[in-house]
PDB file of C-alpha atoms in Angstrom:
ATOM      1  CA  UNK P  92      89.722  34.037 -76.433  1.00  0.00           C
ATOM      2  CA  UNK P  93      87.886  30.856 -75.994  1.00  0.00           C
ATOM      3  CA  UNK P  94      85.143  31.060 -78.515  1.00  0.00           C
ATOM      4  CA  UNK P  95      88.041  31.948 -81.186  1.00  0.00           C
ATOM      5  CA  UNK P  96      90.274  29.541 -80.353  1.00  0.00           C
ATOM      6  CA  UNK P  97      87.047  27.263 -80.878  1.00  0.00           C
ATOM      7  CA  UNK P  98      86.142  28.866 -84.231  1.00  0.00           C
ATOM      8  CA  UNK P  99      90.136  28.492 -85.684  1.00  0.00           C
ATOM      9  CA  UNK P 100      90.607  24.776 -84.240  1.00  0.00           C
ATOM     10  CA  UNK P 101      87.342  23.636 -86.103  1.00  0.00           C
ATOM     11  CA  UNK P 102      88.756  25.196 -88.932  1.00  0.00           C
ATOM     12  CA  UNK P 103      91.579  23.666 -89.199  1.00  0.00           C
ATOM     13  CA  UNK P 104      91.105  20.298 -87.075  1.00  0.00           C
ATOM     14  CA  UNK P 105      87.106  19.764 -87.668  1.00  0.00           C
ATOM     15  CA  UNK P 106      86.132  21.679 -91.039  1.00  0.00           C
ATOM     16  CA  UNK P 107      83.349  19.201 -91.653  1.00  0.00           C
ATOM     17  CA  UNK P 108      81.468  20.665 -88.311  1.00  0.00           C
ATOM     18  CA  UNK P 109      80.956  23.344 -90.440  1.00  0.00           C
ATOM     19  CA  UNK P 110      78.270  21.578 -92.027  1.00  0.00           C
ATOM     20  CA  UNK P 111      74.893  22.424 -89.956  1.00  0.00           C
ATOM     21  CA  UNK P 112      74.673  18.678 -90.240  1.00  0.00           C
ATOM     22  CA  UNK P 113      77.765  17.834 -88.313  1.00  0.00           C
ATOM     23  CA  UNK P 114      78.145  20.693 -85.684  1.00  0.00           C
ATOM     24  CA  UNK P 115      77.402  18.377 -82.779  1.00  0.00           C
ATOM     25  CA  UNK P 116      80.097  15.806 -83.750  1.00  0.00           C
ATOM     26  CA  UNK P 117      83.080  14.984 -80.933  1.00  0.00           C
ATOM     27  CA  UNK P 118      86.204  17.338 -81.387  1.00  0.00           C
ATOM     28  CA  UNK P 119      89.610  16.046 -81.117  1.00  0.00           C
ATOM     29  CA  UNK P 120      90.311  18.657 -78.959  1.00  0.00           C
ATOM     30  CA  UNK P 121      89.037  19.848 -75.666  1.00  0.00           C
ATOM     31  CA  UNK P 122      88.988  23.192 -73.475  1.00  0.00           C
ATOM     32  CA  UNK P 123      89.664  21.855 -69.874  1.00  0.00           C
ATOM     33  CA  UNK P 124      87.571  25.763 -69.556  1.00  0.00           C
ATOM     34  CA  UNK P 125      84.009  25.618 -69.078  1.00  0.00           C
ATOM     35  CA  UNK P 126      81.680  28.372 -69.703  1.00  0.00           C
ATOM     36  CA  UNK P 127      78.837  29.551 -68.049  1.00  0.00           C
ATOM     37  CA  UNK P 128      76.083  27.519 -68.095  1.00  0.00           C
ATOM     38  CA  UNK P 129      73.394  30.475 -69.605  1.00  0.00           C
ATOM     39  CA  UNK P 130      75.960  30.338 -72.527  1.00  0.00           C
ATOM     40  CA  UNK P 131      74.396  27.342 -73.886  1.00  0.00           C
ATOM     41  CA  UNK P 132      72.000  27.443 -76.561  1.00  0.00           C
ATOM     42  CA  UNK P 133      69.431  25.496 -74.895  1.00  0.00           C
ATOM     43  CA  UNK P 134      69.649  27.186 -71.966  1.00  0.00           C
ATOM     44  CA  UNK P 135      69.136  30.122 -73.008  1.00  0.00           C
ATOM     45  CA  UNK P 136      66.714  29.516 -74.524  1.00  0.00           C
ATOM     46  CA  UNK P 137      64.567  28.434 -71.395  1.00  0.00           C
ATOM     47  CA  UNK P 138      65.543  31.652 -69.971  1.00  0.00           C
ATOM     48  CA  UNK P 139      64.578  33.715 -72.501  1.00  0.00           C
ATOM     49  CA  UNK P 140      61.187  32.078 -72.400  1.00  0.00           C
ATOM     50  CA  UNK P 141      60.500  32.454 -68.672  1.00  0.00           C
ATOM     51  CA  UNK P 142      61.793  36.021 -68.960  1.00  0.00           C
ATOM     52  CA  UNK P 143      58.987  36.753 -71.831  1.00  0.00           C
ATOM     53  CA  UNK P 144      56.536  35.272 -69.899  1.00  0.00           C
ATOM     54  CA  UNK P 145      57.420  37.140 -66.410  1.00  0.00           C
ATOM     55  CA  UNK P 146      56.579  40.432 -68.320  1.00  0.00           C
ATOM     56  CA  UNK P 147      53.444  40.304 -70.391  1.00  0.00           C
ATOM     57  CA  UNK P 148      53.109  43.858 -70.519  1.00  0.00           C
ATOM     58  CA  UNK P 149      56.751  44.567 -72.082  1.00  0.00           C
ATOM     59  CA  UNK P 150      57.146  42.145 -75.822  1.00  0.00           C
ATOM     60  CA  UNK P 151      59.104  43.244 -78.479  1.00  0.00           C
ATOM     61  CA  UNK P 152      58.952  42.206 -81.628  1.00  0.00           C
ATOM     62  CA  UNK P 153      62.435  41.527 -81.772  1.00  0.00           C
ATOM     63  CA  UNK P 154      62.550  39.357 -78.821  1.00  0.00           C
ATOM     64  CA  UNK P 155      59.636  37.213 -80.148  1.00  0.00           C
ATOM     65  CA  UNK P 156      60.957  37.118 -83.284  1.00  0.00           C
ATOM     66  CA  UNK P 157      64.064  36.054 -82.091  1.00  0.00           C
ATOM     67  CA  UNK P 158      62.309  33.062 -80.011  1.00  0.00           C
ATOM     68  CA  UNK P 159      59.870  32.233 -83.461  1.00  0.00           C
ATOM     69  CA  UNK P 160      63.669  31.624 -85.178  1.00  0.00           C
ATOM     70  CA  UNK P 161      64.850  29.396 -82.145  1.00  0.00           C
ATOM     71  CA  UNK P 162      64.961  25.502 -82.341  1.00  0.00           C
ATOM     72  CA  UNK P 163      64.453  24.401 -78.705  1.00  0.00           C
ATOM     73  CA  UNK P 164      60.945  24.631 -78.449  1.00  0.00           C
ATOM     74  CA  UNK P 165      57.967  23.606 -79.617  1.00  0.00           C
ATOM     75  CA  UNK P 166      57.823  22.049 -83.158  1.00  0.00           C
ATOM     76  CA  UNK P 167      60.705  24.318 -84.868  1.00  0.00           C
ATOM     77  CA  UNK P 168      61.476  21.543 -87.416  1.00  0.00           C
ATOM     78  CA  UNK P 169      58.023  21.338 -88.516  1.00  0.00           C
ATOM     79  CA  UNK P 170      56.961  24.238 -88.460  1.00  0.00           C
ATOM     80  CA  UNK P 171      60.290  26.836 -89.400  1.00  0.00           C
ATOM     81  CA  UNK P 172      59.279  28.217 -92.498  1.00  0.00           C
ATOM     82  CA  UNK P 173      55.791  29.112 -91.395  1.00  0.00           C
ATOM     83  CA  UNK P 174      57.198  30.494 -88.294  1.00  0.00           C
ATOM     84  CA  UNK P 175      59.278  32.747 -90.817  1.00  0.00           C
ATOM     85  CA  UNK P 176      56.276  33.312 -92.812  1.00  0.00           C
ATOM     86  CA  UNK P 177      54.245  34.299 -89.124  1.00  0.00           C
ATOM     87  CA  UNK P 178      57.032  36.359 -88.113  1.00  0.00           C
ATOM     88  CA  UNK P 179      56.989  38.419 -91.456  1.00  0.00           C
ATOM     89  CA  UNK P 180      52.994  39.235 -90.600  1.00  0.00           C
ATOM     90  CA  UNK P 181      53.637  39.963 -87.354  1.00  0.00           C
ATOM     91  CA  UNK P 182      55.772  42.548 -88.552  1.00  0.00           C
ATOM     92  CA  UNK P 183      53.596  44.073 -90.762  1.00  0.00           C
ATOM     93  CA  UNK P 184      50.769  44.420 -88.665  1.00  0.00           C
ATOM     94  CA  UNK P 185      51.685  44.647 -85.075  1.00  0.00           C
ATOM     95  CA  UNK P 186      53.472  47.247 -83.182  1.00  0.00           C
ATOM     96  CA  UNK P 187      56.937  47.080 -81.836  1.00  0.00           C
ATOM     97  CA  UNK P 188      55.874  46.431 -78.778  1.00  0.00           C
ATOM     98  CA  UNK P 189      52.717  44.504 -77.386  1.00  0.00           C
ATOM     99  CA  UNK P 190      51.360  42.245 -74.629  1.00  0.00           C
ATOM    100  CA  UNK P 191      51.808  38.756 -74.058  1.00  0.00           C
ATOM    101  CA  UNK P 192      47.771  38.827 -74.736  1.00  0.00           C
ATOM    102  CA  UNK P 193      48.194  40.901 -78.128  1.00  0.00           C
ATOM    103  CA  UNK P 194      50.181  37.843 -79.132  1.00  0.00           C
ATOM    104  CA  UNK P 195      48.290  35.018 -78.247  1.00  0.00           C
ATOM    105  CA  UNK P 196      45.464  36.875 -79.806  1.00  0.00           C
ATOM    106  CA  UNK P 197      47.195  36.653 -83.002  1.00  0.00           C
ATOM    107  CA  UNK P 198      48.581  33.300 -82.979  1.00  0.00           C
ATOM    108  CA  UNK P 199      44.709  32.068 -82.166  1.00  0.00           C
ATOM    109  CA  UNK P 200      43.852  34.405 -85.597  1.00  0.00           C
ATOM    110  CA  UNK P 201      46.856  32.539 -87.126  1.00  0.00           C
ATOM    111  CA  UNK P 202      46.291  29.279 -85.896  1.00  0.00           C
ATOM    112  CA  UNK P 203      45.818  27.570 -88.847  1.00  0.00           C
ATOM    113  CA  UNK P 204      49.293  28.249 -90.431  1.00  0.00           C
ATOM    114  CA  UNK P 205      51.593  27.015 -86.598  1.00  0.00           C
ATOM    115  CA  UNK P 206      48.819  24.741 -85.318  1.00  0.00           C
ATOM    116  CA  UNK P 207      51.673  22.962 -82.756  1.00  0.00           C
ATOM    117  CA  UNK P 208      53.111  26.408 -82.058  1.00  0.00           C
ATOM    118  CA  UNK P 209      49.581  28.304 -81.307  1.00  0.00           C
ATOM    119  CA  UNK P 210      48.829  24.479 -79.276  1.00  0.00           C
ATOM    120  CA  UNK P 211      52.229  24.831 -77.052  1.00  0.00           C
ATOM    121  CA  UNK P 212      51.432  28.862 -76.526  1.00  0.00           C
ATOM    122  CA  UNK P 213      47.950  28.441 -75.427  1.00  0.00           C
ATOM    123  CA  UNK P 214      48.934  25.515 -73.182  1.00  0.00           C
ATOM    124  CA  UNK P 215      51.630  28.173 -71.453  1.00  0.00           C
ATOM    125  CA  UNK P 216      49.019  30.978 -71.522  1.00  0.00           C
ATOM    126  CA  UNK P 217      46.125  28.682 -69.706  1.00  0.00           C
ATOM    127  CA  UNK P 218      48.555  27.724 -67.536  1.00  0.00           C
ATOM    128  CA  UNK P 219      49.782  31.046 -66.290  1.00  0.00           C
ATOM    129  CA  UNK P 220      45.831  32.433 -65.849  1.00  0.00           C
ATOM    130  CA  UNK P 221      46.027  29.066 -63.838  1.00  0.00           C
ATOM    131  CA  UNK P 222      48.656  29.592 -61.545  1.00  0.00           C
ATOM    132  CA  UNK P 223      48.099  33.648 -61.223  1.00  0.00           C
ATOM    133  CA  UNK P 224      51.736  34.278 -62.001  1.00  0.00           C
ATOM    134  CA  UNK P 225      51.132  38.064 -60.646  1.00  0.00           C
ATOM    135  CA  UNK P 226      51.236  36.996 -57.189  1.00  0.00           C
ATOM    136  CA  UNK P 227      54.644  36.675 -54.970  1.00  0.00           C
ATOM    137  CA  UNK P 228      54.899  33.124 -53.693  1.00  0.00           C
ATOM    138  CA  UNK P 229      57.538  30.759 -52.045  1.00  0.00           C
ATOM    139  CA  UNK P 230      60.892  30.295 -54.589  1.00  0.00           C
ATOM    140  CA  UNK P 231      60.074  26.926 -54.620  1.00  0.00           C
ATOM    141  CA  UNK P 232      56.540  27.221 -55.926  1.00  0.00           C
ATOM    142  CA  UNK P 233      58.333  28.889 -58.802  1.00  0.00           C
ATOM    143  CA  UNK P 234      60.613  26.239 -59.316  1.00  0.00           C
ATOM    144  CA  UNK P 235      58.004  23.718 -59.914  1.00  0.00           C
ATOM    145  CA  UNK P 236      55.913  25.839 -61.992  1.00  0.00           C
ATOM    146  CA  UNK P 237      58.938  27.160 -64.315  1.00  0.00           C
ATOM    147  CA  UNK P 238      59.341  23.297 -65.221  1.00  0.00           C
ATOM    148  CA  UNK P 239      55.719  22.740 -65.944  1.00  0.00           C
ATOM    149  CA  UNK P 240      55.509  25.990 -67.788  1.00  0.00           C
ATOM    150  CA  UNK P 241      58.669  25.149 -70.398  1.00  0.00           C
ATOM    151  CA  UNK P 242      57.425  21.150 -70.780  1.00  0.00           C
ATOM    152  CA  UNK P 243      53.899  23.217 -71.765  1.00  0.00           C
ATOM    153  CA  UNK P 244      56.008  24.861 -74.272  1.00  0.00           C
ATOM    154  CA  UNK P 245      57.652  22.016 -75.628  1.00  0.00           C
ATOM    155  CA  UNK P 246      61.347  22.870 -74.502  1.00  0.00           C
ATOM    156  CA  UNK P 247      63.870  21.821 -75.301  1.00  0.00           C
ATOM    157  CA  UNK P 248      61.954  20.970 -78.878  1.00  0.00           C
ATOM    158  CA  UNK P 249      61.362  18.145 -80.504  1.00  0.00           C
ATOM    159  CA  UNK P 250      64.437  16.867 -82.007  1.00  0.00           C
ATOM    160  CA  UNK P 251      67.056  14.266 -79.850  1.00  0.00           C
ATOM    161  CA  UNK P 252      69.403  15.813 -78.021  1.00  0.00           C
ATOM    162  CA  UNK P 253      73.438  15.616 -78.647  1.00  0.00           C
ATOM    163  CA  UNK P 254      75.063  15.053 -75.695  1.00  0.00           C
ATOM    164  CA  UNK P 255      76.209  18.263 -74.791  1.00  0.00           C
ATOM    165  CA  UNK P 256      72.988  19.343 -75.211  1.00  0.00           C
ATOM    166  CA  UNK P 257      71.597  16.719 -73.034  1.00  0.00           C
ATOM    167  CA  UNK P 258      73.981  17.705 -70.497  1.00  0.00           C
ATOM    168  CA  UNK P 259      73.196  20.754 -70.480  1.00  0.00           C
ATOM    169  CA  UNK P 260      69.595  20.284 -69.829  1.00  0.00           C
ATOM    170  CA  UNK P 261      70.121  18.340 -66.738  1.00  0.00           C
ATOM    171  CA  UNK P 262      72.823  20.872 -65.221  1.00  0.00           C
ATOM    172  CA  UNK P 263      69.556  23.237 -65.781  1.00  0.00           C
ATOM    173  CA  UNK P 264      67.315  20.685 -63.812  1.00  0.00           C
ATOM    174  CA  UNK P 265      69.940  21.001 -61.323  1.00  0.00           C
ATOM    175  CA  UNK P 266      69.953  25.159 -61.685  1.00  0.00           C
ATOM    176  CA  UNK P 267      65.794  24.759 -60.887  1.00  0.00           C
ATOM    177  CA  UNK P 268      66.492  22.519 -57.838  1.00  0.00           C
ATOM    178  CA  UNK P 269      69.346  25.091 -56.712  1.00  0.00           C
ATOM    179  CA  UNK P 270      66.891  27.744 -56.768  1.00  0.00           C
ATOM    180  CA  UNK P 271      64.332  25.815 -54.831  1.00  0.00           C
ATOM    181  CA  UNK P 272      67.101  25.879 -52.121  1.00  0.00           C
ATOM    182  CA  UNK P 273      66.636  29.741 -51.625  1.00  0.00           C
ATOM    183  CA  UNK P 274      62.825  28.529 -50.190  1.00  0.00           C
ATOM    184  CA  UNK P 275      65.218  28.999 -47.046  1.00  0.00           C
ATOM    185  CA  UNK P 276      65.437  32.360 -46.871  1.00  0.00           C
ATOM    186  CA  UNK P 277      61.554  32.486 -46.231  1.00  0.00           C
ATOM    187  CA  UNK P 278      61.290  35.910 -48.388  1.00  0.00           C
ATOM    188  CA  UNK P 279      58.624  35.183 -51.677  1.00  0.00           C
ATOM    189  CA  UNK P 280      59.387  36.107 -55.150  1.00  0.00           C
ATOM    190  CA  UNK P 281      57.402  37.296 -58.128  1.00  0.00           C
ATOM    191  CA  UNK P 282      57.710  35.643 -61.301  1.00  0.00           C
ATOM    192  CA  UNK P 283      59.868  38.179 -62.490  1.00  0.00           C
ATOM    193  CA  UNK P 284      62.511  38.211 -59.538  1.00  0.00           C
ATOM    194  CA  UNK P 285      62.251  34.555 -59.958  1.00  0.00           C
ATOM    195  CA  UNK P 286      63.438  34.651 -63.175  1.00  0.00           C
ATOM    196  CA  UNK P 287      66.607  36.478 -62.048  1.00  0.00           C
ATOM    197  CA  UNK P 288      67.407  34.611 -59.500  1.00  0.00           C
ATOM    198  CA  UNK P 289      67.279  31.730 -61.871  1.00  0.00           C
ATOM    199  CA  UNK P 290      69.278  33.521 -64.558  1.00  0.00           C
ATOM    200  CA  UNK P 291      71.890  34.613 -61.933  1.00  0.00           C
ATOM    201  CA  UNK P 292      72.333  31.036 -60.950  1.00  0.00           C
ATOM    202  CA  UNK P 293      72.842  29.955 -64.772  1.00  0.00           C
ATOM    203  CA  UNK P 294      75.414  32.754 -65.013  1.00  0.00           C
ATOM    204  CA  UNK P 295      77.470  31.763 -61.874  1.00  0.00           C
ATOM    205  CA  UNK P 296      77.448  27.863 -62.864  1.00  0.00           C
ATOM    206  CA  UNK P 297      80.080  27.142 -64.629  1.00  0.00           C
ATOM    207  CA  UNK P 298      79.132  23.925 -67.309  1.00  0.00           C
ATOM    208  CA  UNK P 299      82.042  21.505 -68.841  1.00  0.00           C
ATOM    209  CA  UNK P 300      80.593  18.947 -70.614  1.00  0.00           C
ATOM    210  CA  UNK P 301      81.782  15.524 -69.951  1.00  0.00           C
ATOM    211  CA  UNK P 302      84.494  14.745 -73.265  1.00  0.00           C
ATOM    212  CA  UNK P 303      84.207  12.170 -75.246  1.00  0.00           C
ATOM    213  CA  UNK P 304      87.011   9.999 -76.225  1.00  0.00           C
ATOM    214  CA  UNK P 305      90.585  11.264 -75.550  1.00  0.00           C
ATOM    215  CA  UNK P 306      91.069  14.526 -77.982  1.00  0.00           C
ATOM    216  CA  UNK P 307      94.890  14.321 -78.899  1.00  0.00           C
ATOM    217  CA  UNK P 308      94.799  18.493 -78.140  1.00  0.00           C
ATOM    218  CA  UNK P 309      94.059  19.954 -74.611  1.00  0.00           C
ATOM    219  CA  UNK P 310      93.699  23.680 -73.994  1.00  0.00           C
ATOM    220  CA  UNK P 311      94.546  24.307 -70.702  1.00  0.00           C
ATOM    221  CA  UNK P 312      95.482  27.098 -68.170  1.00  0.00           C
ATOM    222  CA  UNK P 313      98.667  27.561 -67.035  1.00  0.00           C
ATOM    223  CA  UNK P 314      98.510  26.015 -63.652  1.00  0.00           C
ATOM    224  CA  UNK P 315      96.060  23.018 -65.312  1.00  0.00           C
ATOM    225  CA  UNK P 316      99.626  21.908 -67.439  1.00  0.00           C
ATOM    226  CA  UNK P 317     101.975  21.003 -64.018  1.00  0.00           C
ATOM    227  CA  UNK P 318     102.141  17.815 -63.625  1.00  0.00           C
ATOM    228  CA  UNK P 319     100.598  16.568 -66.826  1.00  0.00           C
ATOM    229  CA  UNK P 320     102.205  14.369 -69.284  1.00  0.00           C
ATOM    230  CA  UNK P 321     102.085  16.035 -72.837  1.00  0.00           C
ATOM    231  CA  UNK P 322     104.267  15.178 -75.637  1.00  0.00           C
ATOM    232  CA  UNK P 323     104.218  18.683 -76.984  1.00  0.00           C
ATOM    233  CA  UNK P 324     103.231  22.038 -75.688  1.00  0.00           C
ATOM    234  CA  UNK P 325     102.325  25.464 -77.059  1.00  0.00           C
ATOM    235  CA  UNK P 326     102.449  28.395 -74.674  1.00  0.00           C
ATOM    236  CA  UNK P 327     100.259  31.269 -76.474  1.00  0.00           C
ATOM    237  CA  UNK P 328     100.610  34.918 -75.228  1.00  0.00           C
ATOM    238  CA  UNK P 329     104.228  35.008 -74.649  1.00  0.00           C
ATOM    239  CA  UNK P 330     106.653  37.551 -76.183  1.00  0.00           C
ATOM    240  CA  UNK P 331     109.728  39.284 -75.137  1.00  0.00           C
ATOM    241  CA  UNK P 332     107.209  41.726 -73.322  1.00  0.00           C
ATOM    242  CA  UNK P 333     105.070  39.360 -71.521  1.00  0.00           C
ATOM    243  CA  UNK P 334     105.465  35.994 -69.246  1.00  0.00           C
ATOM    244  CA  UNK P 335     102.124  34.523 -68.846  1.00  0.00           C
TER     245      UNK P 335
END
């Protein structure tokens, strides 16, 4: 119910961060629930990125597209309506599904109209030839080289950061160095498995950002309320069926 609960609260206590303008502003309210850390935008986005790039034989259009419409990487504010305009192309005359190397031939032929994006992609692309990505290696290797690999893509973007945001960038600095950790099990990884591993960790991490002020309303589980000094409470769920 959380995502809900969020949508009806900042309709009725927030409405102005409905404007796209706004949507980062502090609530006065707060979920004492976290949610997993691959939930957040930025994130996820970093994952979806090392994902496309640990399979260069298997791109959809869809995913790409998806990642040509996405903000936290390379220069999305500069260049968002030609990204439109490149995705529209793309679907016109490319396949489904391609290679990573179908792409970047592309972008090179479209350079002209996403000259940072074609930049950030052929930075990423020289890089992987670099590091022969194919090969299995130590988990910590690929812990190094995922970070160089996004900051060659520009993630998280080119905009500043709100503070969840920030947060949750360095709770997925922290996600890289837990994954490092598994360098103990002595057993090495392909890219791809990598990637899971990583994405696994992200999904198992729960992430609360830190609040900001004091928000007057606190959603909290049942055993989070004993002991805590409210001067009104709401119990939700309850009916003359059901005790939460």
């Amino acid at each position: 119910l959380r995502a809900r609960l969020a949508d009806l609260l900042d309709d009725v206590l927030a409405p102005q961060t409905l404007h796209p303008a706004q949507a980062g502003q502090p609530r006065n309210y707060n979920f004492t629930l976290g949610t997993p850390l691959a939930r957040q935008p930025l994130v996820a986005t970093a994952l979806r990125l090392l994902a496309l790039w640990a399979r260069p034989q298997q791109v959809s259009q869809e995913e790409w597209g998806g990642l040509l419409r996405d903000p936290y990487w390379s220069a999305w504010l500069e260049e968002a309506d030609a990204r439109g305009l490149l995705e529209a192309r793309m679907r016109r005359s490319l396949p489904a599904s391609l290679t990573l190397a179908r792409l970047h031939s592309f972008l090179q032929y479209q350079h002209s109209a996403v000259p940072r994006l074609h930049r950030d992609f052929a930075a990423a692309w020289r890089l992987r030839q670099a590091l022969d990505m194919n090969t299995r290696r130590p988990v910590a290797d690929w812990s190094a080289a995922f970070a160089t690999l996004l900051s060659a893509l520009n993630w998280p973007g080119e905009r500043s950061l709100s503070s969840e945001e920030y947060q949750a960038r360095l709770a997925f600095d922290e996600a890289l160095v837990q994954l490092a950790e598994l360098d103990m099990l002595k057993v090495p990884f392909d890219m791809a498995a990598a990637v899971q591993h990583l994405t696994r960790i992200c999904r198992e991490r729960i992430f609360q950002p830190q609040t900001e002020g004091s928000p007057a309303v606190q959603i909290m589980g049942l055993l989070e309320t004993c002991g805590t000094p409210l001067d009104g409470l709401w119990v939700m769920g309850m009916n003359d069926h059901l005790w939460p």
